[in-house]
mmCIF file of C-alpha atoms and ligand atoms in Angstrom:
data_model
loop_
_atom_site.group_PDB
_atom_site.id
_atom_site.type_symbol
_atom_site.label_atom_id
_atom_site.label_comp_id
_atom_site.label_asym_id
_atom_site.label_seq_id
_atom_site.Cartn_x
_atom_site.Cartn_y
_atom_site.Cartn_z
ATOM 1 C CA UNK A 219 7.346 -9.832 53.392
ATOM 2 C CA UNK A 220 5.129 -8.821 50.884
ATOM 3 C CA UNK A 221 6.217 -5.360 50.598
ATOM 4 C CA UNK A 222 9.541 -4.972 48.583
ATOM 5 C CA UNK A 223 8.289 -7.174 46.012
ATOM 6 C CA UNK A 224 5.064 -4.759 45.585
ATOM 7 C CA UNK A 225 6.576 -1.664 45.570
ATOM 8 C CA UNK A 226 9.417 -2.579 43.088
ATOM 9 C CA UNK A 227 6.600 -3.881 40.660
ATOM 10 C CA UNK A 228 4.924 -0.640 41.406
ATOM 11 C CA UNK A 229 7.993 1.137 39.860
ATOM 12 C CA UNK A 230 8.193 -0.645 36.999
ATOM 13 C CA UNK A 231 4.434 0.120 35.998
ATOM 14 C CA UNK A 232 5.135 3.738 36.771
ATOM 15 C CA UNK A 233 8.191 3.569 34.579
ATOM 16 C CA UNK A 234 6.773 1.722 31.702
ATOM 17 C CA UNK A 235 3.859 4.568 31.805
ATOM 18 C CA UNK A 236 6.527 7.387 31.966
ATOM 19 C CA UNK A 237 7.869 5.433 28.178
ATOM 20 C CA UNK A 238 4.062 5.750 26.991
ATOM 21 C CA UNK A 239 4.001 9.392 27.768
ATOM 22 C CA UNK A 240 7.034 9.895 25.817
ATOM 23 C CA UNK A 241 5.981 7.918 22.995
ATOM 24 C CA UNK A 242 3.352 11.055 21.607
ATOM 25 C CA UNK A 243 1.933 10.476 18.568
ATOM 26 C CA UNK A 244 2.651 14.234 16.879
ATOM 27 C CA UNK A 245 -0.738 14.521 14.432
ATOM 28 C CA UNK A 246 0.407 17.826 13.477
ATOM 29 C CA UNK A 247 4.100 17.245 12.758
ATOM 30 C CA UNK A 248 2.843 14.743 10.345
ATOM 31 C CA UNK A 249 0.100 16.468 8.419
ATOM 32 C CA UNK A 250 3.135 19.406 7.336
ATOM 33 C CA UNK A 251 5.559 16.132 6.388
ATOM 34 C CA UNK A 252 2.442 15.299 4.209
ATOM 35 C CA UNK A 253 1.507 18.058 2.910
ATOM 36 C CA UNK A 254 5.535 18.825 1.712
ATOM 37 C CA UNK A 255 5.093 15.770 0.294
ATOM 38 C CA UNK A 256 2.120 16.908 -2.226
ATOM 39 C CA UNK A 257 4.431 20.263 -3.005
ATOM 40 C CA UNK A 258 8.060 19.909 -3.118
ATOM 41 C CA UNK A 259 10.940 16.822 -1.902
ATOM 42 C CA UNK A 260 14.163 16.664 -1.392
ATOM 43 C CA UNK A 261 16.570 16.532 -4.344
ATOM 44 C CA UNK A 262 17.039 12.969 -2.969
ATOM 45 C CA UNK A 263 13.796 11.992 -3.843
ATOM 46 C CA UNK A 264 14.374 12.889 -7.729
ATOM 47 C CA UNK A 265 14.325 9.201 -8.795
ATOM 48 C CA UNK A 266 10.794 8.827 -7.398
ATOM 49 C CA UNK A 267 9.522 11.441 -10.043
ATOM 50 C CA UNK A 268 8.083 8.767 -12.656
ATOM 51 C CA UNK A 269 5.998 6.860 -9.922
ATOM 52 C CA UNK A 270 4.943 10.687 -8.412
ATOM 53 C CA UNK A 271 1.262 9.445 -8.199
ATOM 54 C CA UNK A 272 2.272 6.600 -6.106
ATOM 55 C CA UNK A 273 3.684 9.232 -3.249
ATOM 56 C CA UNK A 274 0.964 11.854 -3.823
ATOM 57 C CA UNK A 275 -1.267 8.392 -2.796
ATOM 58 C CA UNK A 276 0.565 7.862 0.465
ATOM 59 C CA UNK A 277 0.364 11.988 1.672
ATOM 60 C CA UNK A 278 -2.878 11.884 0.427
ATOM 61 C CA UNK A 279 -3.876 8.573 2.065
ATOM 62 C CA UNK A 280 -1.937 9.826 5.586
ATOM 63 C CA UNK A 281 -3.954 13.155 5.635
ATOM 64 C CA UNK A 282 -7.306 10.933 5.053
ATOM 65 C CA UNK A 283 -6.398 9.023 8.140
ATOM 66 C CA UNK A 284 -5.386 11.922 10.366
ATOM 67 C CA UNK A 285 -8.590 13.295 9.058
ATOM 68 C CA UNK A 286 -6.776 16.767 7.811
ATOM 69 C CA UNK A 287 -7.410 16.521 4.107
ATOM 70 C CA UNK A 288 -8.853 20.449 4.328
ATOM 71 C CA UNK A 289 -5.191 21.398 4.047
ATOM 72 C CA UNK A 290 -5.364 20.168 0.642
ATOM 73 C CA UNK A 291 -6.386 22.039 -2.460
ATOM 74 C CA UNK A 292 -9.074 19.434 -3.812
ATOM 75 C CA UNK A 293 -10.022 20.523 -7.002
ATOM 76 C CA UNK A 294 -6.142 21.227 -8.233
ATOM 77 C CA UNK A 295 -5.328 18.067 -7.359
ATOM 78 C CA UNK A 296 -7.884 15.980 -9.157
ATOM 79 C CA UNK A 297 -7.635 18.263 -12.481
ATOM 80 C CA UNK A 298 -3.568 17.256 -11.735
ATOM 81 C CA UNK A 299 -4.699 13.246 -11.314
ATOM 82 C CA UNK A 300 -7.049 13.467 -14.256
ATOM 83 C CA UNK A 301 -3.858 14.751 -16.452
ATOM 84 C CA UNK A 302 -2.277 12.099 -15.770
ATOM 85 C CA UNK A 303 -4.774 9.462 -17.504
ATOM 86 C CA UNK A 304 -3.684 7.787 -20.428
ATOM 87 C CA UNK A 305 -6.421 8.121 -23.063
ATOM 88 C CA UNK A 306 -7.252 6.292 -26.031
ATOM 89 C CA UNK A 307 -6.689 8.070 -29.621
ATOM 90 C CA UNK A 308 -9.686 8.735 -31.887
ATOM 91 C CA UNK A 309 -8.809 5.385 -33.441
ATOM 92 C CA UNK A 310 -8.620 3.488 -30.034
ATOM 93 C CA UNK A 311 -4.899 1.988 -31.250
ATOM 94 C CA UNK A 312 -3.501 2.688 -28.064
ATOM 95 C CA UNK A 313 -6.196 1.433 -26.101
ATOM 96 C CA UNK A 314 -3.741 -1.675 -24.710
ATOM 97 C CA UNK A 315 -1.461 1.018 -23.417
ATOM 98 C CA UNK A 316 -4.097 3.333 -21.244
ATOM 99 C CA UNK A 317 -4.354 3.742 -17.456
ATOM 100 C CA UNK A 318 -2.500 5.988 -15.735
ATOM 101 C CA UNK A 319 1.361 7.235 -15.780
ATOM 102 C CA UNK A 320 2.567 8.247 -12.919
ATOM 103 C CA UNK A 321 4.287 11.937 -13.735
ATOM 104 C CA UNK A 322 4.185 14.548 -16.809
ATOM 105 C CA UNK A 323 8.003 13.386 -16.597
ATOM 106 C CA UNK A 324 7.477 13.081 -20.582
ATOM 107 C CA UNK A 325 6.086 16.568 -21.631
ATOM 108 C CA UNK A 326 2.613 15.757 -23.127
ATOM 109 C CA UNK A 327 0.391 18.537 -23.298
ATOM 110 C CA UNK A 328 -1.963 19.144 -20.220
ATOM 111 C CA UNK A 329 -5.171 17.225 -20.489
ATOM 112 C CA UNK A 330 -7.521 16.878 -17.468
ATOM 113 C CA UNK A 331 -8.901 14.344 -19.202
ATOM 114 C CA UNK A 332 -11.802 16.295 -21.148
ATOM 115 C CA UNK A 333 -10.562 15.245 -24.780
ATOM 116 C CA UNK A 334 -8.975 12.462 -26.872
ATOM 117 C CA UNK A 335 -5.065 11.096 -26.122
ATOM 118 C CA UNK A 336 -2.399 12.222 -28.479
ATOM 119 C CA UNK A 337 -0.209 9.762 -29.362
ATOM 120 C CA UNK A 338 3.272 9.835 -27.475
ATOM 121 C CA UNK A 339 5.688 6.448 -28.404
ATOM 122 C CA UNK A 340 7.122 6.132 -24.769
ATOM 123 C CA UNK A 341 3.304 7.350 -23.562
ATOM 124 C CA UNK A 342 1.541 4.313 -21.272
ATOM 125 C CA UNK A 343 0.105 2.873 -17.726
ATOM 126 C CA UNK A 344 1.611 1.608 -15.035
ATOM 127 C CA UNK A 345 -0.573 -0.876 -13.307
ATOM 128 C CA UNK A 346 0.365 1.211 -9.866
ATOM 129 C CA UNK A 347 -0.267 4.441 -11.026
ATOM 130 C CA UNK A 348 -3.628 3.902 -12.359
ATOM 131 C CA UNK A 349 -4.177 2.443 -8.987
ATOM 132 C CA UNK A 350 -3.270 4.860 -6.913
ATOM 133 C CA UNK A 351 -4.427 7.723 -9.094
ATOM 134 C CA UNK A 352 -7.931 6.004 -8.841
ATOM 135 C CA UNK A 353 -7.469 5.988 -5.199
ATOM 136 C CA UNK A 354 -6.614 9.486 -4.833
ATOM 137 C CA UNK A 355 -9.638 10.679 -6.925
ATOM 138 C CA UNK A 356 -11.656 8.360 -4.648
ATOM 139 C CA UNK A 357 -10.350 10.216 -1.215
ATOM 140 C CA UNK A 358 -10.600 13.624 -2.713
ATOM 141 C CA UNK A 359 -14.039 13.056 -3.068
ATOM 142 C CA UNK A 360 -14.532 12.774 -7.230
ATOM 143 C CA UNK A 361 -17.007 10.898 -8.617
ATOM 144 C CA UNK A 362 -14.664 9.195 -11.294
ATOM 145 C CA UNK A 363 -16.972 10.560 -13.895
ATOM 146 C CA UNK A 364 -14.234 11.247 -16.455
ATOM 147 C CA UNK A 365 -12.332 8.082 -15.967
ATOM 148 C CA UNK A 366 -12.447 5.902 -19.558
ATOM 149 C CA UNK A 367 -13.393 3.137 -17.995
ATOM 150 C CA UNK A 368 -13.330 0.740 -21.280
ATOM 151 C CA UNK A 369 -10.031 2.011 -21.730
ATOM 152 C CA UNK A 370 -8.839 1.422 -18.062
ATOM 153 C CA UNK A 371 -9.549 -2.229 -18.228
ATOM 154 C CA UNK A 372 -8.318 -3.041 -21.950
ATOM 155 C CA UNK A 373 -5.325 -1.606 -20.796
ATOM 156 C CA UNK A 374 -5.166 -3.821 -17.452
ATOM 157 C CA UNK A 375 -6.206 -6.745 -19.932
ATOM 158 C CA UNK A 376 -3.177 -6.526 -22.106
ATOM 159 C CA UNK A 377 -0.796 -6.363 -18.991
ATOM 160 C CA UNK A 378 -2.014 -9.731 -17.249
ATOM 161 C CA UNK A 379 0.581 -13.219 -18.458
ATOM 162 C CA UNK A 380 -0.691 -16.725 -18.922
ATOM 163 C CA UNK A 381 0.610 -17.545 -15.822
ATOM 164 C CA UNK A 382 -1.927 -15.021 -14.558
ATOM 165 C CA UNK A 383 0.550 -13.004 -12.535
ATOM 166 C CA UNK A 384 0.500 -8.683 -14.149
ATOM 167 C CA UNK A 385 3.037 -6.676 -15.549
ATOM 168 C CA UNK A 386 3.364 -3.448 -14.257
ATOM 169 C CA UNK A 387 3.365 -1.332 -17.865
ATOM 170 C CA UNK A 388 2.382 -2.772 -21.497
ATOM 171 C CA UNK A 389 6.173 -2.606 -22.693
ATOM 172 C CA UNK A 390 7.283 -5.970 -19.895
ATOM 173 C CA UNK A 391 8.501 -5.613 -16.962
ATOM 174 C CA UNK A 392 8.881 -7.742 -13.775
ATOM 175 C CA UNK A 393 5.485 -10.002 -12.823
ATOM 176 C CA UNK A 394 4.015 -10.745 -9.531
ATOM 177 C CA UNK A 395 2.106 -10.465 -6.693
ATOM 178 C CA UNK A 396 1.707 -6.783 -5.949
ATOM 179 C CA UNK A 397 0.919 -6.369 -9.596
ATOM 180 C CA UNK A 398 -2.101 -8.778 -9.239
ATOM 181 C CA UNK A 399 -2.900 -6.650 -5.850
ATOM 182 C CA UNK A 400 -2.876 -3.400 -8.155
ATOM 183 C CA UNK A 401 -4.826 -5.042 -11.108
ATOM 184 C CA UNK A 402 -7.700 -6.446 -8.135
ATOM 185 C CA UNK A 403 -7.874 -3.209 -6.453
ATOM 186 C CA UNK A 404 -8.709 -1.366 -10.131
ATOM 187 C CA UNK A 405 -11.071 -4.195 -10.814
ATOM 188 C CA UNK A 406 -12.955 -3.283 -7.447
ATOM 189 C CA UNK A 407 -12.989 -0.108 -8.054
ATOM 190 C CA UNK A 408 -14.430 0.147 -11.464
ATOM 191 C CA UNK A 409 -16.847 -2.446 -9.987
ATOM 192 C CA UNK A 410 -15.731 -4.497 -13.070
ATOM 193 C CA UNK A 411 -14.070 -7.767 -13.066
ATOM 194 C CA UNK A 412 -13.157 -8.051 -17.151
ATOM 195 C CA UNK A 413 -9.764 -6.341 -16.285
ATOM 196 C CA UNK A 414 -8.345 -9.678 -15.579
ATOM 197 C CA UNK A 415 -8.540 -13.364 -16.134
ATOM 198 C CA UNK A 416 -9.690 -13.862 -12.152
ATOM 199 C CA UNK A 417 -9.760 -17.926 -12.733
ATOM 200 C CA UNK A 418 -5.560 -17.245 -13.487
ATOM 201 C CA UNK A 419 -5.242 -14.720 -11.053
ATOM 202 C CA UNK A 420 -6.125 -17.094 -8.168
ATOM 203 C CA UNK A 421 -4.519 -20.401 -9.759
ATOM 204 C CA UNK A 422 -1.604 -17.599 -9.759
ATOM 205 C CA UNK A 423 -2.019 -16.459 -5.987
ATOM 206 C CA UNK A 424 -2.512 -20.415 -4.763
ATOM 207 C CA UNK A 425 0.798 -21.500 -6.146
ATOM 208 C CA UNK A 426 2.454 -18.853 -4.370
ATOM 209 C CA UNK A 427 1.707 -20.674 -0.936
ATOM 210 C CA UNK A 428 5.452 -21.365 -0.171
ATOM 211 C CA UNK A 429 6.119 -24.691 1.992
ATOM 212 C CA UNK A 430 5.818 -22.451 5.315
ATOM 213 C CA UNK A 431 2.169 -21.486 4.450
ATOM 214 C CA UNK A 432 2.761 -17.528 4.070
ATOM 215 C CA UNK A 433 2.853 -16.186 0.006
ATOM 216 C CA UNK A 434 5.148 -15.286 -1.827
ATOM 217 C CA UNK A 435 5.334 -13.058 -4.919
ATOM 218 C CA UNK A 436 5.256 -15.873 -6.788
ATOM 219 C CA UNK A 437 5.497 -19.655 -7.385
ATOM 220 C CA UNK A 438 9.138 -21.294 -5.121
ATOM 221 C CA UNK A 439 9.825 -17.999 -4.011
ATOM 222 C CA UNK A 440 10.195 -17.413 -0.510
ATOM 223 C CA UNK A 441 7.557 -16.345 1.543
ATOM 224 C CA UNK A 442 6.923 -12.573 3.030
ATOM 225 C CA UNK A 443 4.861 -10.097 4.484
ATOM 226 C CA UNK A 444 4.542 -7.935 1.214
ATOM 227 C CA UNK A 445 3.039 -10.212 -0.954
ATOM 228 C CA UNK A 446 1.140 -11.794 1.707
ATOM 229 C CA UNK A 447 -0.875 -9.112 2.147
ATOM 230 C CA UNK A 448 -1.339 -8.413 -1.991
ATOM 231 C CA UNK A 449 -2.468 -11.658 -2.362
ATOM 232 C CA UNK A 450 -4.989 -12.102 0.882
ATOM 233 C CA UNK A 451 -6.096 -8.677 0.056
ATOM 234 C CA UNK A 452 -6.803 -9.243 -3.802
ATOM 235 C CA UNK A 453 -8.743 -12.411 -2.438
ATOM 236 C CA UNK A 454 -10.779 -10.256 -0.027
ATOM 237 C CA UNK A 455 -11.388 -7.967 -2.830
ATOM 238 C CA UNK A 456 -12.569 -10.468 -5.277
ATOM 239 C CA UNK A 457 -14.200 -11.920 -2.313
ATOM 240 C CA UNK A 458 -13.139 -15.535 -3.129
ATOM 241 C CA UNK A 459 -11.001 -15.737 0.532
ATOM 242 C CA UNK A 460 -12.793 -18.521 1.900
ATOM 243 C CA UNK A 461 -13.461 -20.463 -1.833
ATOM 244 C CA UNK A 462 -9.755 -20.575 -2.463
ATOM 245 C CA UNK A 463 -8.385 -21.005 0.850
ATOM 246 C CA UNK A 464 -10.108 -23.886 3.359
ATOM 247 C CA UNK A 465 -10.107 -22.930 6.702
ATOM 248 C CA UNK A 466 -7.301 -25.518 7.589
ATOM 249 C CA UNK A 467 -4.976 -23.474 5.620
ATOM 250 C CA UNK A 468 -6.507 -19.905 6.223
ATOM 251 C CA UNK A 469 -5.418 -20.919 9.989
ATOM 252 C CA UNK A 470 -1.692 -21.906 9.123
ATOM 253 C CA UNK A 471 -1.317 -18.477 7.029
ATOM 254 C CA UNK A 472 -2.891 -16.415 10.197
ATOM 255 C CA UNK A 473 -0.412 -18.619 12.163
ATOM 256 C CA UNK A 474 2.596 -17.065 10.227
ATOM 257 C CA UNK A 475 1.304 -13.868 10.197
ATOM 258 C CA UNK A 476 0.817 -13.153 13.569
ATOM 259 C CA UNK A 477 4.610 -15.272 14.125
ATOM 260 C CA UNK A 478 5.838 -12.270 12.298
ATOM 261 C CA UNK A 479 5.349 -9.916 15.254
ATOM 262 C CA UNK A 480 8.719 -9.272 17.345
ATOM 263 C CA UNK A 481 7.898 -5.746 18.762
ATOM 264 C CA UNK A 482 6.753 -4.166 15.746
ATOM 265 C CA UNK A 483 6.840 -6.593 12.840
ATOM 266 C CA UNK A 484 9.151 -7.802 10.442
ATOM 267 C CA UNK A 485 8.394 -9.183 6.974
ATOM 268 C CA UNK A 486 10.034 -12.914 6.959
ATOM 269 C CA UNK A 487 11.854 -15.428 10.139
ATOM 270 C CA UNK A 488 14.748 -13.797 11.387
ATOM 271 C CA UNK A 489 14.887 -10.655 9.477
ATOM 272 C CA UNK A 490 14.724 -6.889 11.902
ATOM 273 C CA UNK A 491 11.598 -5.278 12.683
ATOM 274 C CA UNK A 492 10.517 -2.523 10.156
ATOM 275 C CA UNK A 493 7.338 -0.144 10.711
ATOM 276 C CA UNK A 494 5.959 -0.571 6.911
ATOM 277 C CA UNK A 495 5.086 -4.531 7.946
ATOM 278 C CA UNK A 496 3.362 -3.285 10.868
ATOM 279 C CA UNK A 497 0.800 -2.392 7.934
ATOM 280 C CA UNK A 498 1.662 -5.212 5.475
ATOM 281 C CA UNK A 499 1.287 -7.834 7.995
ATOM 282 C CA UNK A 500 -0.907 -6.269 10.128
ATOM 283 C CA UNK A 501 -3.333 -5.774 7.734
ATOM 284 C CA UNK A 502 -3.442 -8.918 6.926
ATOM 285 C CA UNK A 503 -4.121 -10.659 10.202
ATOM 286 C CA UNK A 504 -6.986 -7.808 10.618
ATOM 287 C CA UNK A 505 -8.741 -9.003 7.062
ATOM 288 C CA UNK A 506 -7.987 -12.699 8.855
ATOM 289 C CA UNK A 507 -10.002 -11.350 11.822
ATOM 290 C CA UNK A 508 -7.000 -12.104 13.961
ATOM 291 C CA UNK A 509 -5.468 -8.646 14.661
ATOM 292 C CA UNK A 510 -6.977 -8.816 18.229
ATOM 293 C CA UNK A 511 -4.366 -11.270 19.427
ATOM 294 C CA UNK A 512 -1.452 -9.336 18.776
ATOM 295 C CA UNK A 513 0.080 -7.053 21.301
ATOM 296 C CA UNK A 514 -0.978 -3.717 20.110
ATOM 297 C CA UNK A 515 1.208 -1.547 23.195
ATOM 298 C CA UNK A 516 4.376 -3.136 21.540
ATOM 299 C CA UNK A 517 3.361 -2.626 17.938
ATOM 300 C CA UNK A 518 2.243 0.824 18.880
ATOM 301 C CA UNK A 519 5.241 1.587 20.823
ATOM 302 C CA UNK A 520 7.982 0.515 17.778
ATOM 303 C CA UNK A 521 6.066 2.280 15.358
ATOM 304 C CA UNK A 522 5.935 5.825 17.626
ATOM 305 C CA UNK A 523 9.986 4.819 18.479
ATOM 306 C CA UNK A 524 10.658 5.715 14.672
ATOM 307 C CA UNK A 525 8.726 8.750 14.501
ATOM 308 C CA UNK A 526 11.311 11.744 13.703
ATOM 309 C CA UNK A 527 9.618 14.279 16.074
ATOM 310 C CA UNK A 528 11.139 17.270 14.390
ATOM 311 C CA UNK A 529 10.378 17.316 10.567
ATOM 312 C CA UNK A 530 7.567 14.358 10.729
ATOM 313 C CA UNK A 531 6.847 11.438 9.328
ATOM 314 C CA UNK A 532 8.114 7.463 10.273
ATOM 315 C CA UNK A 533 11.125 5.895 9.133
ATOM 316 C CA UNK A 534 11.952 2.055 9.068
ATOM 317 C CA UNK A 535 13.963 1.650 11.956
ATOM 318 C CA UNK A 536 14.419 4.531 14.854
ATOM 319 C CA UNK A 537 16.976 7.399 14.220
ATOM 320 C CA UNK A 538 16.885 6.958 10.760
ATOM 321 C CA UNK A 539 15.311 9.010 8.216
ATOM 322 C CA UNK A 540 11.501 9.128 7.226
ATOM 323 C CA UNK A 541 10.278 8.145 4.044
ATOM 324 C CA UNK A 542 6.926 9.314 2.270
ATOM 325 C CA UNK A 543 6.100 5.757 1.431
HETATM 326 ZN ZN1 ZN B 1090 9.971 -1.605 4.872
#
């Protein structure tokens, strides 16, 4: 009686390991997509040119992970990064616009960063650039040791609003909650806090808490993954999770989080799966201390499903085309 019932859940076990065997995780494929990402992308890609740091960040930041970064040519690179820091003139006028920008898209002359700035009128950082850029020095190894530091946080300074949300460049620009993520992480990494207003950076991050207890990027908007994780992970950074949040409420945001997981994850109710939450939102229930209760074969299994097996690299959804970021 027994038998038919055993062997048919014997088959399914075998089958479901025949999908897992499938599923290969290609380390190599995706250490070449990387690496053409640091050299040369598709004409398709020519948009992303201003914010180039920002995609150098995510090769750079994949080849860390897949522990492959000797493919890289270190020093270039960082003399590349450090020409790419805005620097403050000999009369420190532009010291509101420094940081980094994110290309030589405007035809300065090359700097490395071993003199004073010339002044440029369209010249300034982007609160994501200098980010990134300080994140890619930090992989490859430099010691920061040319980085202006004074002149990295006057510039973050002048892009924070009353409201205590960022801008993304001096000139104005759209305000929220992965600005204040960029503006914490520089803060943490120049181990120095007077970048921002912290005090209106959380009152800014608390009134974000929508009415379904995940963030959003900013006060009535509508919750989501994204800015979820900026603002958890500028808490964690500042290390003020637990002062701003009581544990009553940290336990109704892990509750949406870990809602959010379908096979992979998406990024608000009712919306499709997409692999870049599987970070967003993932992270997040791992800084929660939570990411053991999700089911990591199905997570595991969406993300591989997108994997384009022959050029490399994940996409959003399976059979469509990879992205670098
Ligand atoms: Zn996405």
């Amino acid at each position: 009686m027994e038998l038919p019932f055993k062997m048919a859940e014997e088959g399914e076990v075998n089958d479901s390991l025949a999908e897992f065997e499938r599923l290969e995780f290609l380390r190599d494929r995706h250490v070449r997509f990387f690496q053409r990402c640091l050299h040369v992308l598709p004409e398709r890609y020519s948009s992303l040119e201003t914010s180039r740091l920002t995609i150098a960040f995510f090769a750079l930041s994949g080849l860390d992970m897949l522990d492959a970064l000797d493919v890289v040519e270190k020093a270039d690179l960082i003399e590349w990064i450090y020409s790419l820091q805005v620097l403050p003139m000999e009369d420190n006028s532009n010291l509101s616009r420094c940081g980094f920008r994110g290309s030589s898209h405007l035809g300065l002359p090359y700097n490395p960063s071993k003199g004073l700035g010339v002044l440029h009128p369209y010249d300034s950082g982007h609160v994501a650039m200098t980010y990134t850029g300080l994140a890619c020095l930090i992989i490859l190894g430099d010691d920061l040791g040319r980085i202006n530091k004074e002149a990295c946080l006057a510039g973050l300074r002048a892009l924070q609003l009353e409201d205590g949300s960022f801008y993304a460049v001096p000139e104005g620009s759209e305000n929220d909650m992965r600005f204040v993520y960029c503006a914490s992480c520089i803060c943490y990494v120049l181990d120095d806090w007077s970048g921002m207003d912290v005090k209106k950076a959380i009152d800014y991050i608390r009134k974000s808490m929508s009415y379904d207890n995940g963030l959003a990027q900013g006060a009535g908007l509508e919750s989501h993954g994204g800015s979820t994780f900026c603002a958890i992970a500028s808490l964690c950074l500042m290390g003020k999770l637990e002062e701003v949040f009581s544990e009553k409420e940290l336990n109704r945001i892990r509750r949406w989080c870990i809602m959010r997981q379908q096979t992979g994850f998406h990024g608000r109710p009712n919306k499709p799966v997409d692999t870049c939450y599987s970070f967003w939102v993932g992270a997040t229930l791992k800084l929660l201390d939570i990411f053991q209760y999700t089911d990591f074969e199905k997570n595991r299994n969406y993300i591989l499903s997108t994997q384009d097996r022959l050029v490399g690299g994940f996409a959003k959804w399976p059979d469509s085309h990879p992205d670098s970021n």
